[in-house]
Short mmCIF file of C-alpha atoms and ligand atoms in Angstrom, two decimals:
data_model
loop_
_atom_site.label_atom_id
_atom_site.label_comp_id
_atom_site.label_asym_id
_atom_site.label_seq_id
_atom_site.Cartn_x
_atom_site.Cartn_y
_atom_site.Cartn_z
CA MET T 310 11.83 88.14 -10.14
CA LEU T 311 10.21 84.61 -10.08
CA VAL T 312 12.41 81.81 -8.89
CA PHE T 313 11.01 78.26 -9.61
CA ALA T 314 12.60 75.71 -7.35
CA THR T 315 12.43 72.19 -8.78
CA SER T 316 14.15 68.78 -8.51
CA ASP T 317 13.77 65.49 -10.06
CA LYS T 318 13.98 63.48 -6.90
CA GLY T 319 12.22 64.08 -3.59
CA GLY T 320 14.11 64.96 -0.44
CA THR T 321 16.76 66.95 -2.37
CA GLY T 322 16.67 69.88 0.12
CA ARG T 323 14.63 71.93 -2.36
CA SER T 324 12.13 73.29 0.11
CA VAL T 325 14.47 73.79 3.10
CA THR T 326 17.03 75.60 0.83
CA SER T 327 14.41 77.81 -0.87
CA CYS T 328 12.85 78.83 2.50
CA ASN T 329 16.28 79.75 3.72
CA LEU T 330 16.96 81.70 0.57
CA ALA T 331 13.71 83.55 1.10
CA TYR T 332 14.48 84.35 4.76
CA GLN T 333 17.96 85.66 3.89
CA ALA T 334 16.74 87.71 0.95
CA ALA T 335 14.14 89.28 3.26
CA LEU T 336 16.57 89.82 6.05
CA HIS T 337 18.80 91.74 3.48
CA GLY T 338 15.86 94.04 2.73
CA ARG T 339 14.12 92.49 -0.26
CA ASN T 340 10.29 91.90 -0.19
CA VAL T 341 9.93 88.15 -0.56
CA CYS T 342 7.07 85.74 -1.04
CA TYR T 343 7.08 81.96 -0.98
CA LEU T 344 4.41 80.20 -2.98
CA ASP T 345 3.92 76.50 -1.89
CA PHE T 346 3.21 74.85 -5.39
CA ASP T 347 4.14 71.40 -3.98
CA PHE T 348 0.39 70.54 -4.31
CA GLY T 349 0.74 66.95 -3.15
CA SER T 350 2.60 67.86 -0.03
CA PRO T 351 2.24 71.54 1.00
CA THR T 352 4.53 71.53 4.15
CA ALA T 353 6.53 74.77 3.85
CA GLY T 354 4.73 76.03 6.94
CA THR T 355 6.71 73.54 8.97
CA ILE T 356 10.04 75.02 7.88
CA PHE T 357 9.03 78.44 8.83
CA ASN T 358 7.61 77.01 12.18
CA ILE T 359 4.04 78.25 11.42
CA ASP T 360 2.01 75.62 13.19
CA ASP T 361 -1.34 76.68 11.76
CA VAL T 362 -0.37 75.95 8.20
CA SER T 363 2.17 73.17 8.83
CA GLN T 364 0.41 70.90 6.42
CA GLY T 365 -1.34 73.61 4.32
CA THR T 366 -4.04 76.09 5.03
CA PRO T 367 -7.75 75.43 5.64
CA HIS T 368 -8.45 79.08 4.57
CA GLY T 369 -8.33 79.05 0.83
CA GLY T 370 -4.73 78.34 -0.17
CA LEU T 371 -3.12 78.05 -3.45
CA HIS T 372 -5.13 75.05 -4.63
CA ALA T 373 -8.39 76.89 -3.95
CA TYR T 374 -7.19 80.02 -5.62
CA LEU T 375 -5.98 78.34 -8.77
CA ARG T 376 -9.28 76.36 -8.97
CA GLY T 377 -11.36 79.60 -8.79
CA LEU T 378 -12.76 78.81 -5.24
CA CYS T 379 -11.38 82.01 -3.72
CA GLU T 380 -10.43 85.45 -4.97
CA ALA T 381 -6.83 85.49 -3.57
CA PRO T 382 -4.79 82.78 -1.81
CA HIS T 383 -4.37 82.87 1.95
CA ARG T 384 -1.20 84.76 3.09
CA VAL T 385 0.75 84.30 6.20
CA ASN T 386 3.22 86.92 7.49
CA VAL T 387 6.13 84.76 8.44
CA TRP T 388 7.70 87.57 10.71
CA LEU T 389 4.58 87.74 12.86
CA ASP T 390 3.28 84.16 12.69
CA SER T 391 6.31 82.01 13.09
CA GLU T 392 6.39 80.15 16.47
CA ARG T 393 10.12 80.76 16.61
CA GLU T 394 11.17 83.77 18.55
CA ALA T 395 14.38 84.15 16.56
CA ILE T 396 12.33 84.53 13.41
CA ARG T 397 9.78 86.92 14.95
CA ARG T 398 12.69 89.25 15.71
CA ARG T 399 12.41 91.20 12.53
CA PRO T 400 15.25 93.66 12.00
CA ASP T 401 14.14 97.26 10.98
CA GLU T 402 15.87 96.96 7.54
CA ALA T 403 14.22 93.64 6.68
CA GLY T 404 11.76 93.36 3.78
CA GLU T 405 8.32 91.50 3.80
CA LEU T 406 8.39 87.82 4.12
CA VAL T 407 5.09 86.19 3.10
CA LEU T 408 4.17 82.60 2.81
CA CYS T 409 1.11 81.39 0.65
CA PRO T 410 0.54 77.78 1.63
CA GLY T 411 -1.26 75.16 -0.42
CA ASP T 412 -4.50 73.86 0.86
CA VAL T 413 -4.60 71.23 3.72
CA GLY T 414 -5.53 67.92 2.09
CA GLY T 415 -4.96 69.31 -1.42
CA GLY T 416 -3.52 67.11 -4.04
CA GLU T 417 -2.01 67.38 -7.58
CA PHE T 418 -4.42 68.64 -10.29
CA GLU T 419 -4.23 69.34 -13.96
CA GLY T 420 -3.98 72.82 -15.39
CA ASP T 421 -7.04 73.61 -17.46
CA PRO T 422 -7.19 76.99 -19.16
CA GLN T 423 -8.85 78.74 -16.24
CA VAL T 424 -6.07 77.48 -13.90
CA VAL T 425 -3.38 78.70 -16.31
CA SER T 426 -5.05 82.01 -16.53
CA ARG T 427 -5.35 82.41 -12.74
CA CYS T 428 -1.83 81.33 -12.32
CA ALA T 429 -0.69 84.01 -14.82
CA ASP T 430 -2.66 86.79 -12.95
CA LEU T 431 -1.00 85.49 -9.71
CA PHE T 432 2.54 85.58 -11.10
CA LEU T 433 1.91 89.13 -12.54
CA ALA T 434 0.55 90.31 -9.24
CA GLN T 435 3.42 88.82 -7.38
CA GLU T 436 5.91 90.51 -9.66
CA ALA T 437 4.25 93.84 -9.13
CA GLU T 438 4.32 93.45 -5.30
CA PHE T 439 7.46 91.53 -4.42
CA ASP T 440 11.19 91.75 -5.42
CA LEU T 441 11.44 87.96 -5.29
CA THR T 442 8.89 85.20 -5.43
CA PHE T 443 9.89 81.61 -4.77
CA VAL T 444 7.65 79.03 -6.24
CA ASP T 445 8.35 75.42 -4.85
CA LEU T 446 7.22 73.15 -7.62
CA SER T 447 7.60 69.72 -5.93
CA ALA T 448 9.71 66.88 -7.19
CA GLY T 449 9.65 65.37 -10.70
CA ARG T 450 7.61 66.25 -13.72
CA SER T 451 4.53 67.62 -11.88
CA TYR T 452 1.40 69.35 -13.13
CA ALA T 453 2.67 72.54 -11.16
CA THR T 454 5.73 72.52 -13.42
CA GLN T 455 3.69 72.19 -16.62
CA ILE T 456 1.49 75.02 -15.44
CA ALA T 457 4.47 77.27 -14.66
CA LEU T 458 6.09 76.60 -17.97
CA GLN T 459 2.77 77.28 -19.71
CA VAL T 460 2.28 80.59 -17.89
CA LEU T 461 5.92 81.68 -18.57
CA ALA T 462 5.44 81.16 -22.33
CA MET T 463 2.55 83.75 -22.41
CA PRO T 464 3.54 87.12 -23.96
CA ALA T 465 2.29 89.00 -20.87
CA LEU T 466 5.02 87.26 -18.77
CA GLU T 467 7.82 88.05 -21.28
CA PRO T 468 9.13 91.15 -19.32
CA VAL T 469 9.22 89.13 -15.91
CA ALA T 470 12.69 87.92 -15.02
CA ALA T 471 12.44 84.24 -14.13
CA ARG T 472 14.92 81.69 -12.89
CA TRP T 473 14.84 77.96 -12.52
CA LEU T 474 16.81 76.33 -9.77
CA VAL T 475 17.20 72.52 -10.14
CA PHE T 476 18.14 71.11 -6.72
CA HIS T 477 20.07 67.91 -6.48
CA ARG T 478 22.26 65.99 -3.87
CA TRP T 479 25.90 65.49 -4.74
CA THR T 480 25.60 61.88 -5.80
CA ARG T 481 25.67 60.13 -9.17
CA GLN T 482 22.10 59.17 -9.10
CA HIS T 483 21.04 62.67 -8.28
CA LEU T 484 23.08 64.24 -10.85
CA LEU T 485 21.71 62.01 -13.65
CA ALA T 486 18.17 62.62 -12.36
CA ALA T 487 18.71 66.40 -12.38
CA ASP T 488 20.08 66.20 -15.92
CA GLY T 489 17.03 64.18 -16.94
CA LEU T 490 14.66 66.71 -15.50
CA VAL T 491 16.39 69.47 -17.56
CA ASN T 492 17.31 67.55 -20.72
CA GLY T 493 15.31 64.36 -20.83
CA GLU T 494 12.07 63.21 -22.36
CA ARG T 495 9.30 65.31 -20.93
CA GLY T 496 12.05 67.42 -19.20
CA LEU T 497 11.99 71.22 -18.84
CA ILE T 498 13.53 71.87 -22.15
CA LYS T 499 11.40 69.60 -24.33
CA THR T 500 8.13 70.51 -22.42
CA GLY T 501 9.11 74.15 -22.53
CA THR T 502 9.89 74.35 -26.23
CA SER T 503 6.68 72.36 -27.03
CA LEU T 504 4.77 75.16 -25.02
CA GLY T 505 6.41 77.95 -27.12
CA HIS T 506 9.57 78.77 -25.26
CA ASP T 507 12.79 79.70 -27.17
CA GLU T 508 15.15 76.98 -26.25
CA GLN T 509 18.24 79.00 -25.56
CA ARG T 510 16.25 81.68 -23.50
CA LEU T 511 14.78 78.96 -21.37
CA ARG T 512 18.25 77.32 -20.94
CA ASP T 513 19.70 80.69 -19.87
CA MET T 514 17.09 80.67 -16.97
CA ILE T 515 18.02 77.19 -15.58
CA ARG T 516 20.81 76.44 -13.13
CA PHE T 517 21.73 73.61 -10.91
CA VAL T 518 22.05 73.78 -7.03
CA ARG T 519 23.98 71.13 -5.10
CA THR T 520 22.68 70.50 -1.67
CA ALA T 521 23.94 68.93 1.49
CA VAL T 522 27.42 68.62 -0.03
CA VAL T 523 29.95 66.93 2.18
CA ASP T 524 33.52 68.45 1.87
CA PRO T 525 36.04 65.63 1.93
CA ASP T 526 38.48 67.95 3.70
CA SER T 527 35.97 68.91 6.36
CA ARG T 528 37.14 68.81 10.00
CA SER T 529 33.85 66.95 10.80
CA LEU T 530 35.32 63.92 8.92
CA ALA T 531 38.36 63.80 11.33
CA GLY T 532 37.21 60.43 12.67
CA LEU T 533 37.54 58.85 9.13
CA THR T 534 40.52 56.58 8.18
CA ALA T 535 43.01 57.56 5.60
CA PRO T 536 41.58 55.08 3.04
CA GLN T 537 38.02 56.41 3.65
CA VAL T 538 39.17 60.05 3.12
CA ALA T 539 40.99 59.02 -0.09
CA TRP T 540 37.95 57.23 -1.30
CA LEU T 541 35.73 60.35 -0.65
CA HIS T 542 38.15 62.44 -2.67
CA GLU T 543 37.89 59.84 -5.49
CA CYS T 544 34.13 60.07 -5.36
CA ASN T 545 34.22 63.86 -5.30
CA ASP T 546 36.53 64.06 -8.30
CA GLU T 547 34.25 61.53 -10.20
CA LEU T 548 31.23 63.59 -9.37
CA HIS T 549 32.93 66.82 -10.64
CA GLU T 550 33.89 65.20 -13.91
CA MET T 551 30.33 63.88 -14.34
CA ALA T 552 28.74 67.21 -13.49
CA GLY T 553 30.97 68.93 -16.01
CA ARG T 554 29.92 66.34 -18.70
CA LEU T 555 26.21 66.91 -17.93
CA GLY T 556 26.35 70.67 -17.88
CA ALA T 557 25.88 70.88 -14.20
CA GLY T 558 29.59 71.72 -13.64
CA ARG T 559 31.23 75.07 -12.97
CA THR T 560 29.11 77.12 -15.44
CA GLY T 561 25.81 75.20 -15.00
CA SER T 562 25.86 75.10 -11.20
CA ILE T 563 24.98 78.31 -9.36
CA GLY T 564 25.09 77.17 -5.80
CA ARG T 565 26.65 74.64 -3.42
CA ILE T 566 25.08 74.36 0.05
CA PRO T 567 27.18 72.52 2.43
CA HIS T 568 25.92 69.62 4.61
CA ASP T 569 24.72 71.15 7.76
CA PRO T 570 24.28 69.30 11.06
CA VAL T 571 21.17 71.24 12.05
CA LEU T 572 19.40 70.75 8.65
CA GLN T 573 20.35 67.09 8.72
CA TRP T 574 18.15 66.69 11.86
CA ARG T 575 15.40 69.32 11.34
CA GLU T 576 13.75 71.18 8.34
CA GLN T 577 14.03 74.72 9.56
CA ILE T 578 15.26 78.31 9.00
CA LEU T 579 18.88 78.96 10.16
CA THR T 580 18.88 82.12 12.25
CA ASN T 581 21.65 83.83 14.21
CA ALA T 582 20.30 81.91 17.23
CA ASP T 583 21.61 78.71 15.50
CA THR T 584 24.82 80.01 14.08
CA ARG T 585 26.01 82.50 16.65
CA THR T 586 24.15 81.95 20.01
CA ARG T 587 23.87 78.09 20.23
CA LYS T 588 26.48 77.49 17.49
CA THR T 589 24.71 74.39 16.26
CA ALA T 590 24.42 75.30 12.63
CA ASN T 591 27.49 76.34 10.43
CA LEU T 592 28.08 79.87 9.35
CA ALA T 593 29.26 78.40 6.03
CA THR T 594 25.73 77.20 5.35
CA VAL T 595 24.18 80.58 5.94
CA ARG T 596 26.95 82.21 3.79
CA ALA T 597 26.10 79.80 0.93
CA PHE T 598 22.35 80.91 1.22
CA VAL T 599 23.32 84.51 1.22
CA ASP T 600 25.73 83.93 -1.76
CA LEU T 601 22.90 82.25 -3.78
CA THR T 602 20.38 85.04 -3.02
CA GLU T 603 22.85 87.55 -4.45
CA LYS T 604 22.71 85.84 -7.61
CA LEU T 605 18.90 86.08 -7.65
CA THR T 606 18.71 89.63 -8.89
CA PRO T 607 17.92 90.90 -12.34
CA GLU T 608 21.22 92.72 -12.35
CA TYR T 609 23.34 89.54 -11.84
CA SER T 610 23.78 88.25 -15.24
CA TRP T 611 23.54 84.47 -15.90
CA VAL T 612 25.76 83.98 -18.83
CA SER T 613 24.79 81.60 -21.59
CA LEU T 614 25.67 78.06 -21.07
N1 ATP B 763 22.34 71.57 3.56
C1 ATP B 763 21.73 70.48 4.19
N2 ATP B 763 22.45 69.71 5.05
C2 ATP B 763 21.89 68.68 5.61
N3 ATP B 763 20.53 68.31 5.48
C3 ATP B 763 19.85 69.12 4.66
C4 ATP B 763 20.29 70.14 3.87
N4 ATP B 763 19.43 70.60 3.18
C5 ATP B 763 18.35 70.03 3.38
N5 ATP B 763 18.49 68.98 4.27
C6 ATP B 763 17.55 67.97 4.79
O1 ATP B 763 17.19 67.12 3.71
C7 ATP B 763 15.85 66.71 3.83
C8 ATP B 763 15.18 66.94 2.64
O2 ATP B 763 14.99 68.32 2.44
P1 ATP B 763 13.72 69.03 1.92
O3 ATP B 763 12.49 68.58 2.57
O4 ATP B 763 13.90 70.48 1.72
O5 ATP B 763 13.72 68.41 0.45
P2 ATP B 763 12.69 68.48 -0.82
O6 ATP B 763 13.48 68.37 -1.99
O7 ATP B 763 11.89 69.74 -0.61
O8 ATP B 763 11.88 67.22 -0.49
P3 ATP B 763 10.27 66.87 -0.99
O9 ATP B 763 10.53 66.44 -2.48
O10 ATP B 763 9.89 65.79 -0.15
O11 ATP B 763 9.48 68.03 -1.01
C9 ATP B 763 15.39 67.37 5.12
O12 ATP B 763 15.31 66.60 6.27
C10 ATP B 763 16.22 68.58 5.28
O13 ATP B 763 16.34 69.19 6.52
MG1 MG B 764 9.84 69.96 -0.30
#
């Protein structure tokens, strides 16, 4: 399965959430690869704590591959190469966890027919080798998104299961932006159908994911006054109503990742060392990651919206 991670705004939690989903899926025995298609800012290496590729790779990354400058993109084995001991402790039952970084200093580039064809080869090879491939597409209407949509519209990709996760924070502006990315002018649906996608089939692949959501009843808000808590409830209700109206409500949304104190301060993988040993990250955050990965299997049916 190919999972495209996208968002309209930057800083939504798209990369941190996707890297944690990849890690959890691999921990649970699936063979997983993470393709950093955020061509303008390929920093997924930082999240996995792989210093050599923290801002992309100098050894022929995804940019170089797509532009025909190398035969295959550079791969990093996260289990071996992470600087974090807690990540290097790979359980026997875990699957592969591979990162393909972008190129250091690389930037956005348009998808000419060669790029699209190489990208199609890459996606098909990924599908043959891995259970799950995450493609981090950067924020907004990027060239990477256009290329991905173009490739997925090719007949050769038809049998491949694909999902689109649209990440957004739990605020009015983020909800509107996420809706615009899906339904607006030059959004996923308009662009996709103009490239030959069937509208309903494409819609069925798309779900929203709320990130860094603050629960108004959380114990961590104990210091707030009663009027402040009441106001948070009002905001939360208003957001639920708005999300429902925009198709990002109960059926359109497939995940809700709680606000986590560790992720607030650092872009990283949450391991047992964080939740059970040091007890700095919340178990509920990891449970939300696991819950979402369970929905990323071909067997889990995403009913029509
Ligand atoms: N559940 C969470 N709770 C608290 N903070 C979070 C959570 N998820 C992500 N963050 C933090 O939000 C910030 C933005 O996250 P991230 O870099 O993943 O977003 P992004 O959408 O990939 O951004 P960009 O568009 O810049 O690539 C980071 O500092 C990250 O650690
Ligand atoms: Mg990112």
